[in-house]
mmCIF file of C-alpha atoms and ligand atoms in Angstrom:
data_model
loop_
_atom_site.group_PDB
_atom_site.id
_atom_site.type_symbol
_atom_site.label_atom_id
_atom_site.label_comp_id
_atom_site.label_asym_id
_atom_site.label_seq_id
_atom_site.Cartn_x
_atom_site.Cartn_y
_atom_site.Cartn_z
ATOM 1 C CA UNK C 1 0.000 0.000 0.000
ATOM 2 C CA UNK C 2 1.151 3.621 -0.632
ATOM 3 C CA UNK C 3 2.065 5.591 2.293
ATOM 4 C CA UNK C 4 2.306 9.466 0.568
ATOM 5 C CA UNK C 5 1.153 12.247 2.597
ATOM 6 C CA UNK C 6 0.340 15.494 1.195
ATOM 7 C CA UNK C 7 1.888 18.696 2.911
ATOM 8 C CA UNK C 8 -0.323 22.004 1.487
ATOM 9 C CA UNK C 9 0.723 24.847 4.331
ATOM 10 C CA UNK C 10 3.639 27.452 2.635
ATOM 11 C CA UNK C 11 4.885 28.052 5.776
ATOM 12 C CA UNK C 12 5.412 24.265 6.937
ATOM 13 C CA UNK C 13 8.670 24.123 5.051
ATOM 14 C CA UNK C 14 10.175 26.776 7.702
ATOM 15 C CA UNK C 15 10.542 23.820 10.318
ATOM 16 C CA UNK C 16 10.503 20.828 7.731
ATOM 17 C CA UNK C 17 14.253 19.647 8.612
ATOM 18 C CA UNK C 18 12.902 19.141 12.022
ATOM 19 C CA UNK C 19 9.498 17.491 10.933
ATOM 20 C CA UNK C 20 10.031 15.734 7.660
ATOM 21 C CA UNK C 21 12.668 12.855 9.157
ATOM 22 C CA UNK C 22 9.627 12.110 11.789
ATOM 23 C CA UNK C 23 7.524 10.812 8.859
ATOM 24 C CA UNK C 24 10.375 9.514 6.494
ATOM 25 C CA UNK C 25 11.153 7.459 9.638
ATOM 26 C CA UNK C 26 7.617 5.778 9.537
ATOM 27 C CA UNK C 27 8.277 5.333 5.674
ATOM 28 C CA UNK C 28 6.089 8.205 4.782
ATOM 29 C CA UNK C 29 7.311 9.864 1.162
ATOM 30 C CA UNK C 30 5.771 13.305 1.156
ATOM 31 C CA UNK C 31 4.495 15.629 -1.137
ATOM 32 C CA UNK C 32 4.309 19.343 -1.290
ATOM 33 C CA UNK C 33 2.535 22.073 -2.395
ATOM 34 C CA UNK C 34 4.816 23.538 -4.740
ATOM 35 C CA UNK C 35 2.205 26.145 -6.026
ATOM 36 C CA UNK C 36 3.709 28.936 -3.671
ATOM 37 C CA UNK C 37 -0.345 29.688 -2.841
ATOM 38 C CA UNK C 38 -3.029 27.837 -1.403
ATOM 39 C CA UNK C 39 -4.018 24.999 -3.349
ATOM 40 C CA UNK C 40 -7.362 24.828 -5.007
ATOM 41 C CA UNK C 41 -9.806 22.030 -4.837
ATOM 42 C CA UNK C 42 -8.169 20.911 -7.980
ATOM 43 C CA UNK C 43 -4.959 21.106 -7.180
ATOM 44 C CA UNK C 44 -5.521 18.764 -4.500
ATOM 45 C CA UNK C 45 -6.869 16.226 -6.727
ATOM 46 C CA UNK C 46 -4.070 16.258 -9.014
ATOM 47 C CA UNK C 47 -1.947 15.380 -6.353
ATOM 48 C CA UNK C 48 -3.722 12.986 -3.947
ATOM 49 C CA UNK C 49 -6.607 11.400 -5.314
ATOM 50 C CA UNK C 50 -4.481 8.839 -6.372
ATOM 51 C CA UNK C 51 -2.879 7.499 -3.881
ATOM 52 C CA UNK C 52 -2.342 9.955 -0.760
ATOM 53 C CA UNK C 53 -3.084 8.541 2.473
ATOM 54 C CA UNK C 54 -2.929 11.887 4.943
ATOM 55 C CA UNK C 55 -2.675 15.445 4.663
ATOM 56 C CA UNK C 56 -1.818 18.242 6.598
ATOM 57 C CA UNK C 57 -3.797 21.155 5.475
ATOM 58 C CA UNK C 58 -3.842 24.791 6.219
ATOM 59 C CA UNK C 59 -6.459 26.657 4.769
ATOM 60 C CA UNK C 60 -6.790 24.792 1.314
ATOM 61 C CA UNK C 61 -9.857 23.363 0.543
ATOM 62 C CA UNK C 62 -11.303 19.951 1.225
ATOM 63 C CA UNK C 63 -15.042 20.087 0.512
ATOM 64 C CA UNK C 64 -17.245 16.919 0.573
ATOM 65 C CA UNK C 65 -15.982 16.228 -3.357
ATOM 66 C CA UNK C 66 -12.124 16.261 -2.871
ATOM 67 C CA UNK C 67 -12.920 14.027 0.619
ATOM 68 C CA UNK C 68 -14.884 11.752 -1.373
ATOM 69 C CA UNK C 69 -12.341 11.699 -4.403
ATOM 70 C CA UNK C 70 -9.443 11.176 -2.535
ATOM 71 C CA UNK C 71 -9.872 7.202 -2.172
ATOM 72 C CA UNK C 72 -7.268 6.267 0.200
ATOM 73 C CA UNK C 73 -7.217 9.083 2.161
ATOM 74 C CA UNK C 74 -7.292 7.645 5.916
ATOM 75 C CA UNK C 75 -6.537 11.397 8.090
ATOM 76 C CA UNK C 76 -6.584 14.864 7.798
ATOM 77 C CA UNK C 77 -4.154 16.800 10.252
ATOM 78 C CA UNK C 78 -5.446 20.455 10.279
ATOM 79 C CA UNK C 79 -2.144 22.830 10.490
ATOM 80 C CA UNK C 80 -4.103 25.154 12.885
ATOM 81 C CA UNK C 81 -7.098 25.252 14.687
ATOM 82 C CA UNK C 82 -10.121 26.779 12.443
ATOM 83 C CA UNK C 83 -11.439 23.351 10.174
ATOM 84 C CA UNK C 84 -13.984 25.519 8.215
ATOM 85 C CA UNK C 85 -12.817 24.074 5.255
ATOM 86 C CA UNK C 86 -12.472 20.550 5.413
ATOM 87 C CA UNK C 87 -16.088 18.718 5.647
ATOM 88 C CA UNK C 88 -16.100 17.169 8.759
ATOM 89 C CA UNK C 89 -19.340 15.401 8.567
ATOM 90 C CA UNK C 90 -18.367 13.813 4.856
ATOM 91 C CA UNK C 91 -15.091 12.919 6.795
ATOM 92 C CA UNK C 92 -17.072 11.133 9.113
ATOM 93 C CA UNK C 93 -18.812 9.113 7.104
ATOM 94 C CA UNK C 94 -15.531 8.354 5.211
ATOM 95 C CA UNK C 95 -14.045 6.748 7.897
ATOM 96 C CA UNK C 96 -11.122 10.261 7.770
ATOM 97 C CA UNK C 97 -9.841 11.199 10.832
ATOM 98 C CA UNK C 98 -9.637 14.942 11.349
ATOM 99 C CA UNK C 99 -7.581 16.378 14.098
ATOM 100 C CA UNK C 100 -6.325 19.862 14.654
ATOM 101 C CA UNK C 101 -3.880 21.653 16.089
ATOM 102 C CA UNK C 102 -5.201 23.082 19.383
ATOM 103 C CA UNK C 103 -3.110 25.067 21.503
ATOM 104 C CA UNK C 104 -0.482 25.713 19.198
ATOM 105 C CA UNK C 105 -1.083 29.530 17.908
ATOM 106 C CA UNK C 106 -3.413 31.159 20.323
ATOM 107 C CA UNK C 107 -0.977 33.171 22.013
ATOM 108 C CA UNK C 108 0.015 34.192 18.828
ATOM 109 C CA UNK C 109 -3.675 35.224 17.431
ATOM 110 C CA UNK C 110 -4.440 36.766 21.076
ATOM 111 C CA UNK C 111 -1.070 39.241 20.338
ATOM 112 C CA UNK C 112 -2.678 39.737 17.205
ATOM 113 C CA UNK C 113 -5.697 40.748 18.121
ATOM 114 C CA UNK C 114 -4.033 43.207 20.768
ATOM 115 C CA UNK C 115 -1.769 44.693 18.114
ATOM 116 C CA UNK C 116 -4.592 45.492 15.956
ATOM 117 C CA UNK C 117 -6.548 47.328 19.185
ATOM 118 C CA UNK C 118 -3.635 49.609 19.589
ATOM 119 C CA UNK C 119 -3.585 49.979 15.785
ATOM 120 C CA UNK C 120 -6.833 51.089 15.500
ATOM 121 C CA UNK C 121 -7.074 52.908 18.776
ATOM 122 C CA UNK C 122 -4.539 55.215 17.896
ATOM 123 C CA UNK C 123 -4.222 55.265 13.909
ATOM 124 C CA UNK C 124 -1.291 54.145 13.583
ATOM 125 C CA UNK C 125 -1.016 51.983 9.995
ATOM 126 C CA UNK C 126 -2.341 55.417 8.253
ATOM 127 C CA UNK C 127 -0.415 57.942 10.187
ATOM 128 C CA UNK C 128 2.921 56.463 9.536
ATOM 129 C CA UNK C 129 2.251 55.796 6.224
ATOM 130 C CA UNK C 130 1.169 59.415 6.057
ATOM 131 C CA UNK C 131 4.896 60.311 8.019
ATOM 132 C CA UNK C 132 6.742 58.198 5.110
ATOM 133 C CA UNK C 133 5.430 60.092 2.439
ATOM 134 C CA UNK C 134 6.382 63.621 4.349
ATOM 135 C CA UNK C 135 3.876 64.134 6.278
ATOM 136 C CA UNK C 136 3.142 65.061 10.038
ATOM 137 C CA UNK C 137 -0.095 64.528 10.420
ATOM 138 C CA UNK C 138 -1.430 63.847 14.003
ATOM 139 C CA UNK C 139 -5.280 61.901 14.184
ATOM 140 C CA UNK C 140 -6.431 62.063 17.834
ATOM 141 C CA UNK C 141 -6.377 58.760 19.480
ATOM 142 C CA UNK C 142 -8.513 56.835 21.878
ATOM 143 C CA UNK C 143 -6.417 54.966 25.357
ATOM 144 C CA UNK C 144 -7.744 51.368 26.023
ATOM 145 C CA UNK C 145 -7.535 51.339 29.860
ATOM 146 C CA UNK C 146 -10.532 51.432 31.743
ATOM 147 C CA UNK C 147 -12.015 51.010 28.566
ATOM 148 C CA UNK C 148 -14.721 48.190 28.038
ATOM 149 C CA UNK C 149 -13.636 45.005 25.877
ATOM 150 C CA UNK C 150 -16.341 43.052 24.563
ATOM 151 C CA UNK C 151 -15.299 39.301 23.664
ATOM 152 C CA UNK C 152 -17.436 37.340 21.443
ATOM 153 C CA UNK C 153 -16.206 33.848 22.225
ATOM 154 C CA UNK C 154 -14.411 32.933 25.237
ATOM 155 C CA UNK C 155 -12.453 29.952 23.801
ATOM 156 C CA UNK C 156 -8.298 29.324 23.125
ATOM 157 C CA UNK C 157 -8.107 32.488 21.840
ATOM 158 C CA UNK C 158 -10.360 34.580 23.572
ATOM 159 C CA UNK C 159 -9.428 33.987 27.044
ATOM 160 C CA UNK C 160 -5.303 34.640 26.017
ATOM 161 C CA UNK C 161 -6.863 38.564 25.320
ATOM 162 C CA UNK C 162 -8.919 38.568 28.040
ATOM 163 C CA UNK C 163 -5.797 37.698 30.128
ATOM 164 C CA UNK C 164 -3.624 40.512 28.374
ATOM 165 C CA UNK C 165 -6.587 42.663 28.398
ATOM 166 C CA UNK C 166 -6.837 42.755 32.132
ATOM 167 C CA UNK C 167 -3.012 43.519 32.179
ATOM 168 C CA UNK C 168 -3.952 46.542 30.410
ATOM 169 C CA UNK C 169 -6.314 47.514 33.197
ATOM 170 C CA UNK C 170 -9.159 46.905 30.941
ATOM 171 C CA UNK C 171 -12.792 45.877 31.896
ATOM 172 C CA UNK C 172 -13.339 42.580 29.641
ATOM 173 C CA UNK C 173 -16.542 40.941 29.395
ATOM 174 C CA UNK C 174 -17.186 37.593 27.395
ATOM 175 C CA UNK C 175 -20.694 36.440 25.906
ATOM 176 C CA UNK C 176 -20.417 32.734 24.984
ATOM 177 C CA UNK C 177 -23.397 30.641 25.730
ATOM 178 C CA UNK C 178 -21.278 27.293 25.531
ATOM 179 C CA UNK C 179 -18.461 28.604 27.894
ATOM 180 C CA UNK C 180 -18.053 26.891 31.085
ATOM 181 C CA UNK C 181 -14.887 27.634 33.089
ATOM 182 C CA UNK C 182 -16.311 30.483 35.736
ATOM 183 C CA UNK C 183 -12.424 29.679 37.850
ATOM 184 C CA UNK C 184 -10.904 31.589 34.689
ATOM 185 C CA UNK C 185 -13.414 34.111 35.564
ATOM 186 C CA UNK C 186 -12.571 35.001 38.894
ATOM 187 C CA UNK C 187 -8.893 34.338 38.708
ATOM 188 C CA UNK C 188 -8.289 37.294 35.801
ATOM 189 C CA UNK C 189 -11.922 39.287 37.197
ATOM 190 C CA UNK C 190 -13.708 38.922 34.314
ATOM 191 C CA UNK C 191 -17.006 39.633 33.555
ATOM 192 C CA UNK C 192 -19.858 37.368 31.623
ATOM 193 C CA UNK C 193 -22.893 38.216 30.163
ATOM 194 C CA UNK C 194 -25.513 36.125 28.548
ATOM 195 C CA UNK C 195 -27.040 38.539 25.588
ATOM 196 C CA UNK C 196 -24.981 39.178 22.617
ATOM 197 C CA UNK C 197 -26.989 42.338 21.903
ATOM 198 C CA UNK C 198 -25.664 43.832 25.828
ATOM 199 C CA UNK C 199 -22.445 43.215 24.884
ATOM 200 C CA UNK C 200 -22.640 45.334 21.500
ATOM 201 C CA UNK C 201 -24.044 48.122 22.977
ATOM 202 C CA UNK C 202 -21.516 48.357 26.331
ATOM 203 C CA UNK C 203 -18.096 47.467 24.715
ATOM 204 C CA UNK C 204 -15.970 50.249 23.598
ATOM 205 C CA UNK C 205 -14.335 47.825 21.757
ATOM 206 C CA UNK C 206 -15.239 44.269 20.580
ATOM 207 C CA UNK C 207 -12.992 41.872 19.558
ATOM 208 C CA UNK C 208 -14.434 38.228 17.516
ATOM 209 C CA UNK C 209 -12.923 35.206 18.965
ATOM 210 C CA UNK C 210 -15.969 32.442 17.557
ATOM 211 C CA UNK C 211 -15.503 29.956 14.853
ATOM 212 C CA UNK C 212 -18.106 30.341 11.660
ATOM 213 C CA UNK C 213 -21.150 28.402 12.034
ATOM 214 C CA UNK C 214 -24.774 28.961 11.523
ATOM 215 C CA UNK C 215 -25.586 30.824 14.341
ATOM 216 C CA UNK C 216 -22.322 32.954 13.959
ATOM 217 C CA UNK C 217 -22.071 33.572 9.816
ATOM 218 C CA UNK C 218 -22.733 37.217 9.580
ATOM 219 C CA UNK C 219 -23.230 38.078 13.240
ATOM 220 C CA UNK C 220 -21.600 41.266 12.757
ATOM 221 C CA UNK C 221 -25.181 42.450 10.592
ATOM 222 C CA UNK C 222 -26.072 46.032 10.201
ATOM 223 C CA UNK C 223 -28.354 45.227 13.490
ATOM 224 C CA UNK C 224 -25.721 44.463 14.916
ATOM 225 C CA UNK C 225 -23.645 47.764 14.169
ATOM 226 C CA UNK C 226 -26.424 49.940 14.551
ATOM 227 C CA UNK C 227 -26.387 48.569 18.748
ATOM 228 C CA UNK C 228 -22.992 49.902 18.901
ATOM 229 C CA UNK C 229 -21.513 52.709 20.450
ATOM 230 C CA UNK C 230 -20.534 55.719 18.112
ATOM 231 C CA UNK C 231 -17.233 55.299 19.539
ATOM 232 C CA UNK C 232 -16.812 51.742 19.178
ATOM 233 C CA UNK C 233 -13.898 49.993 17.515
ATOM 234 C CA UNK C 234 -13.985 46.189 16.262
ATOM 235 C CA UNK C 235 -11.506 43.862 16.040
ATOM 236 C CA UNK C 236 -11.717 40.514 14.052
ATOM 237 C CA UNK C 237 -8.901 37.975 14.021
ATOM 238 C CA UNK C 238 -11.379 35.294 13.473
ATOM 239 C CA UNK C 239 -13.276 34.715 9.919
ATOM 240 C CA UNK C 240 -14.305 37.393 7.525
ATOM 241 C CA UNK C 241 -17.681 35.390 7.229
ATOM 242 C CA UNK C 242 -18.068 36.922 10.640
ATOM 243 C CA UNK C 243 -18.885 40.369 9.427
ATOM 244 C CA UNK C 244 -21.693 41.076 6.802
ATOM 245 C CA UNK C 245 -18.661 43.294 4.783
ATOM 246 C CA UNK C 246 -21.009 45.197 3.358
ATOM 247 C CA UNK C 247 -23.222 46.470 6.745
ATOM 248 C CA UNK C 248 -19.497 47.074 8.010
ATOM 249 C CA UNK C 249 -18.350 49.333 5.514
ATOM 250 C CA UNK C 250 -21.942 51.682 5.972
ATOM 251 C CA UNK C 251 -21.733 51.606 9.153
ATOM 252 C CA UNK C 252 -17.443 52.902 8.903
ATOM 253 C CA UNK C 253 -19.037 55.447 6.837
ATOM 254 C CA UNK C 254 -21.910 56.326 8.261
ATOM 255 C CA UNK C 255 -19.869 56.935 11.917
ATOM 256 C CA UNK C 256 -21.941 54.395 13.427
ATOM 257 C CA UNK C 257 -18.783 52.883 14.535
ATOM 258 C CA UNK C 258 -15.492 54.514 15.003
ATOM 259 C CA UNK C 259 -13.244 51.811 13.118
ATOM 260 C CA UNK C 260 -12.351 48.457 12.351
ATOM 261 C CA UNK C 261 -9.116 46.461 12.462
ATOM 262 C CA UNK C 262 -9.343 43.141 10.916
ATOM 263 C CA UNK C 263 -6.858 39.993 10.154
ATOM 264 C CA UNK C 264 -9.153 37.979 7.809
ATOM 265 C CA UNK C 265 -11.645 38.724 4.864
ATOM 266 C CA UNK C 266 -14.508 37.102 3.433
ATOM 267 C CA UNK C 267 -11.981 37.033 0.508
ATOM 268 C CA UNK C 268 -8.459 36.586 0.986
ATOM 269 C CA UNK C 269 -6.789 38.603 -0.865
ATOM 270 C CA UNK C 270 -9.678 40.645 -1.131
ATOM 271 C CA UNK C 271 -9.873 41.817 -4.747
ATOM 272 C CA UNK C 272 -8.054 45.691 -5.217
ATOM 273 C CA UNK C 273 -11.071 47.861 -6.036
ATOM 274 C CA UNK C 274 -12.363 46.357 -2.720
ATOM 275 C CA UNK C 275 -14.304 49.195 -1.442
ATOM 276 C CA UNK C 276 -13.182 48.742 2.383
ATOM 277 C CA UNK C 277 -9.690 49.185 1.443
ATOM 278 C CA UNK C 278 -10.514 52.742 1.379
ATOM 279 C CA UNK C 279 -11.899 53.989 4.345
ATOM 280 C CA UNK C 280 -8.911 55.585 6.627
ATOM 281 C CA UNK C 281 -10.429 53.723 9.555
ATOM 282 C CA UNK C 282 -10.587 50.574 8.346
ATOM 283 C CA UNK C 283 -7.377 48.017 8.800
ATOM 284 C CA UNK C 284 -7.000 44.434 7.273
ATOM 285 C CA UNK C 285 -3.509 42.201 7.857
ATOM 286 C CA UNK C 286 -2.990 39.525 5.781
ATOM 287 C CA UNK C 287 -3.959 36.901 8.193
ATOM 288 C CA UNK C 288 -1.045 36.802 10.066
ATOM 289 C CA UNK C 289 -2.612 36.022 13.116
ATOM 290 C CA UNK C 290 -0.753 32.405 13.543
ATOM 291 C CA UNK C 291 2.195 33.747 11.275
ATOM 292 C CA UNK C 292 5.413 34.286 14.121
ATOM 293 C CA UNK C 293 8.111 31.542 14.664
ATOM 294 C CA UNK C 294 6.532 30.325 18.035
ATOM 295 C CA UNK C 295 3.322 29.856 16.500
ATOM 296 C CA UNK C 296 4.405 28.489 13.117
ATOM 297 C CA UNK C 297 6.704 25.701 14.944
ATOM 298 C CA UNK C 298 4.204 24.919 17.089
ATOM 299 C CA UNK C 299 1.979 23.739 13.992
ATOM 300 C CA UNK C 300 4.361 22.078 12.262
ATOM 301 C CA UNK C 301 5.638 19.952 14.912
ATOM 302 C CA UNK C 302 1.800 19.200 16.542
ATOM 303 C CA UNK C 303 0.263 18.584 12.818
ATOM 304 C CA UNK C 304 2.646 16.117 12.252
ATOM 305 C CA UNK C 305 2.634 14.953 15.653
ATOM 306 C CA UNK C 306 -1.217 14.540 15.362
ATOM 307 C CA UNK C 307 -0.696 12.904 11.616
ATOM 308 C CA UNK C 308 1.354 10.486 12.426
ATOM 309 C CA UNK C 309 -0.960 9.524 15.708
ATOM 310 C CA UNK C 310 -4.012 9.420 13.494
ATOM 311 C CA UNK C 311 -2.162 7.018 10.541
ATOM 312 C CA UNK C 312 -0.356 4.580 13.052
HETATM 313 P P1 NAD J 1 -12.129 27.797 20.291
HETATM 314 O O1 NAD J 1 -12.916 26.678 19.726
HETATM 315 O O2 NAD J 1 -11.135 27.503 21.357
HETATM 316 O O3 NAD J 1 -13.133 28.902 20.859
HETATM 317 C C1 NAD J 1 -14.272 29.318 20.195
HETATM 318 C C2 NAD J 1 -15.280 29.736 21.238
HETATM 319 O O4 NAD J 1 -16.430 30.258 20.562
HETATM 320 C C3 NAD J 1 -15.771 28.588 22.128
HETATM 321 O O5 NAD J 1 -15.566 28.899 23.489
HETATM 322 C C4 NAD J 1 -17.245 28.475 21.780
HETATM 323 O O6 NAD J 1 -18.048 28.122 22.898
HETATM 324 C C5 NAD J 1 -17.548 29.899 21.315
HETATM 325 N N1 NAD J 1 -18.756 29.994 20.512
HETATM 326 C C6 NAD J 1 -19.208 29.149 19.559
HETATM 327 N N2 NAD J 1 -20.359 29.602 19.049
HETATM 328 C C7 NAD J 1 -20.643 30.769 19.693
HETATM 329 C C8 NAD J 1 -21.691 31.712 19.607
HETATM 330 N N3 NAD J 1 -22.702 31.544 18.756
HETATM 331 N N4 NAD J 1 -21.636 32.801 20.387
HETATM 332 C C9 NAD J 1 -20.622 32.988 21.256
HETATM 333 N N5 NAD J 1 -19.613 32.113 21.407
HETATM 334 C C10 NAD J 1 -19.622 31.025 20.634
HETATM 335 O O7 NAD J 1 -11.474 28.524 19.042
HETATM 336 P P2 NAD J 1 -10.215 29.506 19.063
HETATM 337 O O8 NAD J 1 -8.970 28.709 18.951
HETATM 338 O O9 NAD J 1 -10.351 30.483 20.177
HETATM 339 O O10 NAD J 1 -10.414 30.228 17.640
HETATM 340 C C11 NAD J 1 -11.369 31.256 17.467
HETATM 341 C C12 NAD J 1 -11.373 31.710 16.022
HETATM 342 O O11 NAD J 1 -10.084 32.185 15.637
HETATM 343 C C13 NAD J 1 -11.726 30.634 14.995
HETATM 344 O O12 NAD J 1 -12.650 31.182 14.077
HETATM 345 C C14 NAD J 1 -10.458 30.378 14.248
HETATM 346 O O13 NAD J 1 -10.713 29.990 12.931
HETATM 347 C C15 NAD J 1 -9.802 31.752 14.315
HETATM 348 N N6 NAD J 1 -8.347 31.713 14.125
HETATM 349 C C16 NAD J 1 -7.762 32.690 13.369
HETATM 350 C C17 NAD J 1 -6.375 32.682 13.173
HETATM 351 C C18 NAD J 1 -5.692 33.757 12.394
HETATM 352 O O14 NAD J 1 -4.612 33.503 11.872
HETATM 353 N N7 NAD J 1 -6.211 34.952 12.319
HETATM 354 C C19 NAD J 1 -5.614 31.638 13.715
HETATM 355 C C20 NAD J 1 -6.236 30.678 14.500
HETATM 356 C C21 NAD J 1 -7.621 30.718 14.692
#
């Protein structure tokens, strides 16, 4: 039987000299994504419908017709934490095992997510691009302690900047119906509430920290802007499917909300005459969120790790 594994994340190869000889030494010959971008749905199939028996995906694809397709596939080791794009429930019934890689970049995305508050809190991406081209212009900025931070999930991610939140003597309050850890709580003095629509309309700034499903695609609706303080800032690290793109950008321009700082887009790259790209107060990284060393080492070595564990 073959034993190939497919290896689709561009940043993987950073750490492969320390993660490659773990599955050449379990006889594993492995394939990569050579494409320099994230593989399409047909990409994938070129390479491992055939005869690939795991894969280690990042954000590629791997809908219920490349699961289905790919006949010996056995596991799928997710090089991160958000599975949005693999089908678990086809999975399922294929006998794949799906595993991701929890714990491994939530510092990171929680840093992220902090970066991006003081970005937007005090202008900072415009302004200095403004100071490279020779200017001087000063935009009034906005301090974050004593200031209210609204979380929207209280999972991995959410409680690492509700921890670093507090250290910036902020008041933090989490709405997550599922969460269940009220130690966590009282150790870091943080507050819960139980309806989402509170939360929009205390928190001077709300940060999104919830995987897409159902009940979360497009929570962040014009509704849902027009609760929010005049003053308010956003921050999304999480999905762009989050945010209804185009309720955000009226309500940016409309001053319903005082700005927006996001790491992800419905669309990544989002295409150039993308009309968010042009408000001042509006900030999008190229999800970088899990992109630093620690982070990127941690995923290499755990999706492996949790590979190998899933094949044996
Ligand atoms: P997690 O599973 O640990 O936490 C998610 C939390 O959301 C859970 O506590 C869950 O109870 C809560 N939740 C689910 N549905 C909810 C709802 N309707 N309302 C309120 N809360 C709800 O996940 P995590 O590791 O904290 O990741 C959070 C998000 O960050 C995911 O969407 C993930 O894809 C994204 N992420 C982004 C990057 C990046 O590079 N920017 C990297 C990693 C993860």
């Amino acid at each position: 039987m073959s034993k190939k594994v497919l290896i689709t994340p561009k940043s993987f190869g950073t750490y492969k000299a320390k993660a490659y000889p773990l599955l050449q030494e379990q006889g594993y010959e492995i394939i990569e994504n050579t494409l320099g971008r994230t593989m399409s749905e047909q990409d994938i199939l070129d390479v491992a419908a055939a005869d690939v028996v795991g894969i280690i995906v990042g954000v590629d694809p791997l809908p219920a017709s490349v699961l289905e397709k790919c006949k010996d596939l056995k596991a799928v080791s997710k090089y991160g934490v958000g599975m949005d794009n693999i089908d678990l429930e086809k999975a399922k019934d294929l006998g794949i095992k799906v595993k991701n890689a929890v714990g491994t970049n939530n510092i990171s995305v929680a840093e992220q997510a902090i970066a991006l508050m003081f970005s937007i809190s005090r202008n900072i991406p415009s302004i200095a691009a403004g100071v490279k081209k020779g200017g001087w212009d000063r935009v009034i900025g906005m301090e974050v302690t004593g200031k209210k931070l609204g979380l929207l999930g209280g999972g991995q991610i959410g409680k690492e900047v509700a921890k670093r939140a507090r250290g910036l003597m902020m008041e933090v309050t989490i709405y997550d119906p599922y969460f269940n850890d009220d130690s966590f709580l009282k150790e870091y003095g943080i507050n819960r509430c139980f309806d989402f629509n509170e939360l929009l309309g205390n928190s001077d700034i709300l940060s999104l920290h919830v995987p897409v499903t159902p009940e979360t695609k497009g929570i962040m609706s014009k509704d849902a802007f027009a609760r929010m303080k005049p003053s308010a800032l956003l921050i999304n690290t999480s999905r762009g499917e989050l945010v209804d793109e185009d309720a955000l950008y009226e309500a940016l321009i409309n001053k319903k909300i005082a700005g927006a700082a996001q790491d992800v887009f419905s669309c990544e790259p989002p295409s150039k005459d993308e009309k968010l790209l042009q408000v001042d107060n509006f900030i999008l990284t190229p999800h970088i969120g899990a992109f630093t060393r620690e982070a990127v080492e941690n995923m290499v070595m755990v999706s492996t790790k949790n590979l190998l564990e899933m094949l044996a």
